[in-house]
């Protein structure tokens, strides 16, 4: 049963809008640490909490109201100069935004959030009164009878509600009749009893006596950590679309409707035997037009799914800040290219890998402040996160100016962990060695303890990116830093493919991987260490028969080879024949997931074409054919 | 009784809140409602449209509710407009400020349709005098 029955629409709007607002607040808080006196920032943050509180009030989320009320008051005092920001206050505020984010999470599941940890409320109240967090606890050992903070808000509302007309009239009268009497006094008489009971009573919450607040230094990084790991867990189910884009879809579907009408008329004509050249020409034209319109519509619909990557990026400065603070490092995360657009689904799936890479950069990439100073670098480390569109691809780069990665150390580690054998280790060049960090099980000990609370290792980063038809490359210079480059296709909705045939069955392979098509003449095929290879322009490429890869018997000797290139290696896929290129929409297979098959699509004549997932296919084929643990990786590096 | 076709302008930077107020007004039978996301936009709309009632939030970027209120009262064309201020709490100095600036009423979030109705009726009654 939903705790928000009858308010679902409102709730959804509130969550979408407030989550964005909270992310902005989070980023402004990170900014604020650099410029604690910036009035505009303080004002913006104040307004952010104020707005969230207002919305939460209408949804009857009392816990959020009472929490935001405190942070709002806090920022009111900060902007008025009554309080001065210090790291302790900052920690409390950041913990509070984390809790608000958690509340959004439970609200997204239609549950009313649980009450706020009294320790946090007490700490905020203490800060509000200009005391230290620790003293908040000692002062409340003999609690007075408590009033719930939320009832206080209601009281305030009612009191002022009834007072207003009287108040207003009295004020008007005062002003009109007796100029010299002070209206302020008349008003204060009405207002006094309702004046912010929150500040006075909430610290007497009896819960405080039962659960003393931990000293802020010890508890806060942990709270912040929990908050940041949870804040990204909820997936959005709604999307905001620029109305211009929506109008375009509407326009095109209207035009398609018109073309359909034209075709219906033509069908009637043709069915009744009217087959003259004018009719047929009209048919040809109408179909041609439909073709164009459907293409445009597909593009327009795809565009409605495109979202600026800034939506993801904006969550990371806080993440980097919390982690850096926790580790005693000074790190600034610089973000650029937020406006770059990406398919919504990809955006969501990209979050985990990016979080991991950002954490990795702060945790492993960047040195401690002492180390940096010792090696003559600026004390503050810089991690850059950028996105750009390059042709039909999106490129995302995470660059740090840290210690860089040493290929020899990585090789040794992989060897020690038994992930590769000594021969493989010796045969890897430096670039290939860096790729070893993506092997499952490579993650180092400290990674598990402090950083990857989510249990995501580098191998998952790579797998996730590959699922999106993307790839990750690493560049690293020892002493200067590392750069992870992620390349992704613009969308997953429409995939350009090459349709090939094996055993009379069509298969589609992603066109992005196809370099060229060659004819295979048997005399060219040479055996090199037990593998069929062909030399193409001085490059020795292994030949993999598609029939064998999917575990079928070849019915004929393959005639054609498709030269395929994946992230790190090239090979020739041997097929019987090919049909041509096509833009397909992949439909995932339900309930079954054959190895190496990404999904199915329909061909022009209505038959089903399986779309191959080459990486998966090669990996499973290699795993089947070879018992040696290293072979998969060795293959990938061929 | 007030004209149900009365034209309202709801001013708030938070679209969820505009929607809430709009829904509440609808519950009370007022369906002729337009929205503005801050004081500046509101003032522009007010000058160019025939609005009969303004419901405005206090805290907004660019131009706050109180600045909007002052601008309305200072404009010969608009100064007669009833303005209902919406805020999150009743702070003494806020109420004084709103009153001196000439607010027609003051309502504290969160409020129900009944509360809003009561406020509106009082304002209408005052206008009718």
Short mmCIF file of N, CA and C in Angstrom, two decimals, chain A residues 58 157, chain B residues 8 10 20-28 30 53-55 84-86 106-108 110-124:
data_model
loop_
_atom_site.label_atom_id
_atom_site.label_comp_id
_atom_site.label_asym_id
_atom_site.label_seq_id
_atom_site.Cartn_x
_atom_site.Cartn_y
_atom_site.Cartn_z
N UNK A 58 3.60 19.64 1.72
CA UNK A 58 2.35 19.29 1.06
C UNK A 58 2.19 17.77 0.93
N UNK A 157 1.51 27.33 11.73
CA UNK A 157 0.67 27.63 10.59
C UNK A 157 -0.70 28.11 11.04
N UNK B 8 -6.23 33.85 -12.30
CA UNK B 8 -5.18 33.79 -11.29
C UNK B 8 -3.80 33.71 -11.93
N UNK B 10 -0.20 32.21 -10.63
CA UNK B 10 0.49 31.53 -9.55
C UNK B 10 1.99 31.67 -9.78
N UNK B 20 0.75 22.29 -7.25
CA UNK B 20 -0.03 22.10 -6.03
C UNK B 20 -1.05 23.22 -5.88
N UNK B 21 -0.56 24.46 -6.02
CA UNK B 21 -1.46 25.61 -5.84
C UNK B 21 -2.54 25.59 -6.91
N UNK B 22 -2.13 25.29 -8.13
CA UNK B 22 -3.09 25.22 -9.23
C UNK B 22 -4.18 24.18 -8.93
N UNK B 23 -3.77 23.02 -8.43
CA UNK B 23 -4.73 21.96 -8.11
C UNK B 23 -5.68 22.39 -7.00
N UNK B 24 -5.12 23.08 -6.00
CA UNK B 24 -5.96 23.53 -4.89
C UNK B 24 -6.99 24.54 -5.40
N UNK B 25 -6.54 25.45 -6.27
CA UNK B 25 -7.45 26.44 -6.82
C UNK B 25 -8.55 25.75 -7.62
N UNK B 26 -8.13 24.70 -8.35
CA UNK B 26 -9.09 23.96 -9.16
C UNK B 26 -10.15 23.32 -8.26
N UNK B 27 -9.69 22.80 -7.12
CA UNK B 27 -10.62 22.21 -6.15
C UNK B 27 -11.66 23.23 -5.71
N UNK B 28 -11.23 24.48 -5.66
CA UNK B 28 -12.15 25.53 -5.22
C UNK B 28 -12.96 26.09 -6.39
N UNK B 30 -11.65 27.37 -9.26
CA UNK B 30 -10.97 28.37 -10.09
C UNK B 30 -10.07 27.66 -11.10
N UNK B 53 -5.98 38.13 -9.85
CA UNK B 53 -5.53 37.68 -8.54
C UNK B 53 -4.11 37.10 -8.66
N UNK B 54 -3.26 37.42 -7.69
CA UNK B 54 -1.90 36.90 -7.71
C UNK B 54 -1.66 36.08 -6.44
N UNK B 55 -1.17 34.83 -6.64
CA UNK B 55 -0.74 34.02 -5.51
C UNK B 55 0.76 33.83 -5.70
N UNK B 84 -1.87 37.36 -2.68
CA UNK B 84 -1.78 36.44 -1.54
C UNK B 84 -0.35 35.91 -1.47
N UNK B 85 0.31 36.14 -0.36
CA UNK B 85 1.69 35.67 -0.20
C UNK B 85 1.69 34.25 0.37
N UNK B 86 2.55 33.41 -0.21
CA UNK B 86 2.69 32.04 0.28
C UNK B 86 4.09 31.89 0.84
N UNK B 106 -1.87 36.21 3.63
CA UNK B 106 -0.61 35.54 3.91
C UNK B 106 -0.96 34.11 4.27
N UNK B 107 -0.43 33.14 3.56
CA UNK B 107 -0.76 31.75 3.87
C UNK B 107 0.52 30.94 4.02
N UNK B 108 0.53 30.05 5.01
CA UNK B 108 1.75 29.32 5.33
C UNK B 108 1.67 27.89 4.80
N UNK B 110 2.57 23.93 4.70
CA UNK B 110 1.59 23.44 3.71
C UNK B 110 0.19 23.84 4.12
N UNK B 111 -0.66 24.07 3.13
CA UNK B 111 -2.03 24.43 3.46
C UNK B 111 -2.99 23.57 2.64
N UNK B 112 -4.22 23.49 3.10
CA UNK B 112 -5.23 22.67 2.42
C UNK B 112 -6.11 23.59 1.59
N UNK B 113 -6.96 22.96 0.78
CA UNK B 113 -7.89 23.73 -0.04
C UNK B 113 -8.79 24.56 0.86
N UNK B 114 -9.16 23.99 2.02
CA UNK B 114 -10.05 24.70 2.94
C UNK B 114 -9.39 25.98 3.44
N UNK B 115 -8.10 25.85 3.84
CA UNK B 115 -7.37 27.03 4.31
C UNK B 115 -7.32 28.09 3.23
N UNK B 116 -6.99 27.64 2.02
CA UNK B 116 -6.86 28.57 0.90
C UNK B 116 -8.20 29.26 0.66
N UNK B 117 -9.28 28.46 0.73
CA UNK B 117 -10.62 28.99 0.50
C UNK B 117 -10.92 30.10 1.50
N UNK B 118 -10.59 29.80 2.75
CA UNK B 118 -10.83 30.77 3.82
C UNK B 118 -10.10 32.08 3.55
N UNK B 119 -8.81 31.94 3.16
CA UNK B 119 -8.00 33.13 2.87
C UNK B 119 -8.60 33.93 1.73
N UNK B 120 -8.97 33.21 0.66
CA UNK B 120 -9.49 33.89 -0.52
C UNK B 120 -10.79 34.63 -0.16
N UNK B 121 -11.66 33.93 0.60
CA UNK B 121 -12.94 34.54 0.95
C UNK B 121 -12.74 35.84 1.72
N UNK B 122 -11.76 35.79 2.64
CA UNK B 122 -11.50 37.00 3.42
C UNK B 122 -11.04 38.14 2.53
N UNK B 123 -10.19 37.77 1.58
CA UNK B 123 -9.68 38.81 0.69
C UNK B 123 -10.81 39.37 -0.17
N UNK B 124 -11.64 38.44 -0.69
CA UNK B 124 -12.77 38.90 -1.51
C UNK B 124 -13.68 39.81 -0.70
#
